[in-house]
Amino acid sequence: MAFRGPKVWLWRWRRNPLKRRADAVEAWALLAAWVLTVLTGVLAGLTTAGTVEHSMARERVEWRPVVALLTERAPGTADSRSGTASGEHVWAKVRWYAPDGSPHTGQARVRPGSGVGTPVTVWTDAQGRLVTRPATESEARSRAALVGGLAGVCAGFVPFVAGRAVRRRLESRRIDQWGHEWARVGPLWGGRMRG
């Protein structure tokens, strides 16, 4: 086991006669990569989270519940003998009217066995198209945080990988330089060890 001395923080920035230019370049490259990783991740995460939350807030304002009527009997029966639990819903064709008065039809989730003309609440956008129920404020915050966090991690991954690639390249170059120096100096040392 090799002897290791105490860990010295920020050793790449300390004055040392043995420090090479490559050590300083590597130190600055790593610092830049970490700073870019953190900044990119935080900025991308916050921007994405804000955009998602704003979009969901706009949906809460623009999307409206509308009463639609079933145009055909819903499949299944209202009791549990059909294999459908009473809390489950099935798809059925419904009709509703857009804010401009134009009729629209589409598929909505309804209770099994519901009859023609049964009222069902559906959500529509400003043009009268079917949409899902908009997220509540707490759901929007949760989704925005999740999507923002994921975007931040993904965006921060790019400078992190680039920094690792730069470090690997610098280390490879340093090992090549050591090999050239050893090829030049090694034979001189070998002669002294024999004598």
Tab-separated table of C-alpha atoms in Angstrom:
chain	number	residue	atom	x	y	z
A	1	MET	CA	0.000	0.000	0.000
A	2	ALA	CA	1.428	3.349	-0.995
A	3	PHE	CA	1.809	6.065	1.610
A	4	ARG	CA	-0.604	8.919	1.241
A	5	GLY	CA	-0.132	12.132	3.063
A	6	PRO	CA	-2.894	14.360	4.322
A	7	LYS	CA	-5.285	15.616	1.665
A	8	VAL	CA	-4.380	19.155	0.665
A	9	TRP	CA	-7.290	21.213	-0.595
A	10	LEU	CA	-6.839	23.384	-3.672
A	11	TRP	CA	-3.365	21.948	-4.266
A	12	ARG	CA	-3.516	22.773	-7.965
A	13	TRP	CA	-3.614	26.497	-7.191
A	14	ARG	CA	-0.811	26.508	-4.622
A	15	ARG	CA	2.705	27.553	-5.547
A	16	ASN	CA	4.910	24.577	-6.074
A	17	PRO	CA	8.142	24.300	-8.070
A	18	LEU	CA	7.050	20.870	-9.334
A	19	LYS	CA	3.705	22.111	-10.626
A	20	ARG	CA	3.511	21.958	-14.385
A	21	ARG	CA	1.519	24.100	-16.747
A	22	ALA	CA	-0.725	21.080	-17.463
A	23	ASP	CA	-1.677	20.933	-13.755
A	24	ALA	CA	-2.837	24.546	-13.821
A	25	VAL	CA	-4.751	24.020	-17.083
A	26	GLU	CA	-6.447	20.955	-15.640
A	27	ALA	CA	-7.366	22.828	-12.467
A	28	TRP	CA	-8.986	25.689	-14.374
A	29	ALA	CA	-10.722	23.313	-16.784
A	30	LEU	CA	-12.229	21.342	-13.887
A	31	LEU	CA	-13.324	24.507	-12.108
A	32	ALA	CA	-14.939	25.827	-15.299
A	33	ALA	CA	-16.671	22.487	-15.910
A	34	TRP	CA	-18.121	22.380	-12.376
A	35	VAL	CA	-19.260	25.995	-12.489
A	36	LEU	CA	-20.875	25.470	-15.907
A	37	THR	CA	-22.477	22.238	-14.717
A	38	VAL	CA	-24.075	23.925	-11.717
A	39	LEU	CA	-25.090	27.111	-13.547
A	40	THR	CA	-26.471	25.277	-16.573
A	41	GLY	CA	-28.396	22.818	-14.421
A	42	VAL	CA	-29.877	25.465	-12.146
A	43	LEU	CA	-30.788	27.880	-14.949
A	44	ALA	CA	-32.293	25.163	-17.163
A	45	GLY	CA	-34.214	23.696	-14.222
A	46	LEU	CA	-35.630	27.022	-13.056
A	47	THR	CA	-36.513	28.130	-16.582
A	48	THR	CA	-38.235	24.841	-17.401
A	49	ALA	CA	-40.105	24.733	-14.088
A	50	GLY	CA	-41.319	28.309	-14.586
A	51	THR	CA	-42.450	27.572	-18.135
A	52	VAL	CA	-44.324	24.427	-17.104
A	53	GLU	CA	-46.020	26.127	-14.165
A	54	HIS	CA	-46.989	29.145	-16.313
A	55	SER	CA	-48.411	26.856	-18.999
A	56	MET	CA	-50.505	24.967	-16.461
A	57	ALA	CA	-51.733	28.215	-14.901
A	58	ARG	CA	-52.831	29.374	-18.361
A	59	GLU	CA	-54.697	26.072	-18.823
A	60	ARG	CA	-56.533	26.603	-15.519
A	61	VAL	CA	-57.678	30.016	-16.749
A	62	GLU	CA	-58.598	29.073	-20.334
A	63	TRP	CA	-60.029	25.560	-19.996
A	64	ARG	CA	-63.640	25.315	-18.883
A	65	PRO	CA	-65.939	22.520	-17.732
A	66	VAL	CA	-68.864	21.919	-20.089
A	67	VAL	CA	-71.868	19.668	-19.688
A	68	ALA	CA	-71.979	17.095	-22.490
A	69	LEU	CA	-74.729	14.591	-23.206
A	70	LEU	CA	-74.252	10.931	-24.111
A	71	THR	CA	-75.323	10.232	-27.690
A	72	GLU	CA	-75.338	6.441	-27.217
A	73	ARG	CA	-75.702	4.009	-24.356
A	74	ALA	CA	-72.405	3.430	-22.522
A	75	PRO	CA	-71.045	-0.126	-22.701
A	76	GLY	CA	-71.380	-2.357	-19.656
A	77	THR	CA	-73.938	-2.374	-16.890
A	78	ALA	CA	-74.227	-0.294	-13.778
A	79	ASP	CA	-73.824	-3.317	-11.478
A	80	SER	CA	-70.652	-5.245	-10.667
A	81	ARG	CA	-71.833	-8.467	-12.435
A	82	SER	CA	-70.277	-7.300	-15.717
A	83	GLY	CA	-66.801	-7.380	-14.212
A	84	THR	CA	-66.602	-3.602	-14.098
A	85	ALA	CA	-66.359	-2.156	-10.624
A	86	SER	CA	-68.821	0.595	-9.793
A	87	GLY	CA	-66.018	3.193	-9.474
A	88	GLU	CA	-64.598	2.528	-12.948
A	89	HIS	CA	-65.562	4.380	-16.106
A	90	VAL	CA	-65.818	3.408	-19.766
A	91	TRP	CA	-65.462	5.415	-22.978
A	92	ALA	CA	-68.631	6.616	-24.676
A	93	LYS	CA	-69.590	9.121	-27.366
A	94	VAL	CA	-70.775	12.520	-26.111
A	95	ARG	CA	-71.961	15.803	-27.665
A	96	TRP	CA	-71.370	19.329	-26.357
A	97	TYR	CA	-71.456	22.869	-27.659
A	98	ALA	CA	-68.438	25.168	-27.996
A	99	PRO	CA	-68.552	28.765	-26.695
A	100	ASP	CA	-69.453	29.929	-30.232
A	101	GLY	CA	-72.480	27.570	-30.268
A	102	SER	CA	-71.053	24.994	-32.697
A	103	PRO	CA	-71.746	21.336	-31.831
A	104	HIS	CA	-68.859	18.974	-31.117
A	105	THR	CA	-68.679	15.237	-30.485
A	106	GLY	CA	-66.009	13.086	-28.945
A	107	GLN	CA	-65.227	10.323	-26.479
A	108	ALA	CA	-65.449	10.812	-22.715
A	109	ARG	CA	-65.192	8.590	-19.649
A	110	VAL	CA	-68.630	7.797	-18.193
A	111	ARG	CA	-70.174	5.320	-15.776
A	112	PRO	CA	-70.874	1.916	-17.333
A	113	GLY	CA	-74.436	1.469	-18.537
A	114	SER	CA	-75.282	5.194	-18.613
A	115	GLY	CA	-78.174	5.918	-20.949
A	116	VAL	CA	-78.534	8.259	-23.909
A	117	GLY	CA	-78.840	11.898	-22.803
A	118	THR	CA	-77.033	11.400	-19.488
A	119	PRO	CA	-75.147	14.598	-18.617
A	120	VAL	CA	-71.368	14.302	-18.236
A	121	THR	CA	-68.898	17.036	-17.354
A	122	VAL	CA	-66.047	17.373	-19.859
A	123	TRP	CA	-63.285	19.972	-20.107
A	124	THR	CA	-62.778	22.021	-23.275
A	125	ASP	CA	-60.294	24.624	-24.467
A	126	ALA	CA	-61.199	28.036	-25.920
A	127	GLN	CA	-61.985	26.457	-29.322
A	128	GLY	CA	-64.328	23.876	-27.787
A	129	ARG	CA	-61.973	20.887	-28.218
A	130	LEU	CA	-61.847	18.196	-25.544
A	131	VAL	CA	-58.946	18.445	-23.118
A	132	THR	CA	-58.082	16.806	-19.821
A	133	ARG	CA	-58.985	18.404	-16.507
A	134	PRO	CA	-56.362	21.072	-15.809
A	135	ALA	CA	-53.881	20.465	-12.999
A	136	THR	CA	-54.543	22.097	-9.647
A	137	GLU	CA	-52.013	24.585	-8.296
A	138	SER	CA	-50.352	21.976	-6.086
A	139	GLU	CA	-50.263	19.419	-8.927
A	140	ALA	CA	-48.786	22.082	-11.224
A	141	ARG	CA	-46.064	22.917	-8.680
A	142	SER	CA	-45.210	19.238	-8.274
A	143	ARG	CA	-45.067	18.611	-12.012
A	144	ALA	CA	-43.075	21.775	-12.623
A	145	ALA	CA	-40.572	20.802	-9.933
A	146	LEU	CA	-40.228	17.290	-11.362
A	147	VAL	CA	-39.856	18.424	-14.971
A	148	GLY	CA	-37.562	21.307	-13.976
A	149	GLY	CA	-35.359	19.002	-11.919
A	150	LEU	CA	-35.113	16.506	-14.757
A	151	ALA	CA	-34.314	19.267	-17.259
A	152	GLY	CA	-31.672	20.682	-14.899
A	153	VAL	CA	-29.971	17.319	-14.484
A	154	CYS	CA	-30.012	16.673	-18.234
A	155	ALA	CA	-28.692	20.144	-19.062
A	156	GLY	CA	-26.009	19.951	-16.376
A	157	PHE	CA	-24.896	16.591	-17.715
A	158	VAL	CA	-23.556	18.187	-20.925
A	159	PRO	CA	-20.839	20.414	-19.370
A	160	PHE	CA	-20.073	17.675	-16.832
A	161	VAL	CA	-19.328	15.155	-19.594
A	162	ALA	CA	-17.388	17.783	-21.556
A	163	GLY	CA	-15.275	18.521	-18.468
A	164	ARG	CA	-14.587	14.817	-17.962
A	165	ALA	CA	-13.548	14.506	-21.616
A	166	VAL	CA	-11.191	17.492	-21.309
A	167	ARG	CA	-9.697	16.036	-18.130
A	168	ARG	CA	-9.210	12.631	-19.759
A	169	ARG	CA	-7.511	14.283	-22.733
A	170	LEU	CA	-5.216	16.334	-20.488
A	171	GLU	CA	-4.327	13.269	-18.442
A	172	SER	CA	-3.569	11.256	-21.577
A	173	ARG	CA	-1.374	14.052	-22.861
A	174	ARG	CA	0.426	14.306	-19.516
A	175	ILE	CA	1.135	10.546	-19.495
A	176	ASP	CA	2.532	10.803	-23.041
A	177	GLN	CA	4.792	13.666	-21.924
A	178	TRP	CA	6.001	11.629	-18.955
A	179	GLY	CA	6.815	8.775	-21.334
A	180	HIS	CA	8.875	11.065	-23.586
A	181	GLU	CA	10.703	12.583	-20.607
A	182	TRP	CA	11.413	9.171	-19.133
A	183	ALA	CA	12.748	7.914	-22.473
A	184	ARG	CA	15.164	10.831	-22.454
A	185	VAL	CA	16.163	10.748	-18.759
A	186	GLY	CA	15.664	7.060	-17.930
A	187	PRO	CA	18.934	5.795	-19.463
A	188	LEU	CA	20.893	8.338	-17.377
A	189	TRP	CA	19.319	7.042	-14.184
A	190	GLY	CA	19.881	3.429	-15.166
A	191	GLY	CA	23.645	4.009	-15.487
A	192	ARG	CA	23.832	5.487	-11.975
A	193	MET	CA	21.935	2.623	-10.433
A	194	ARG	CA	24.311	0.049	-11.880
A	195	GLY	CA	27.420	1.795	-10.610
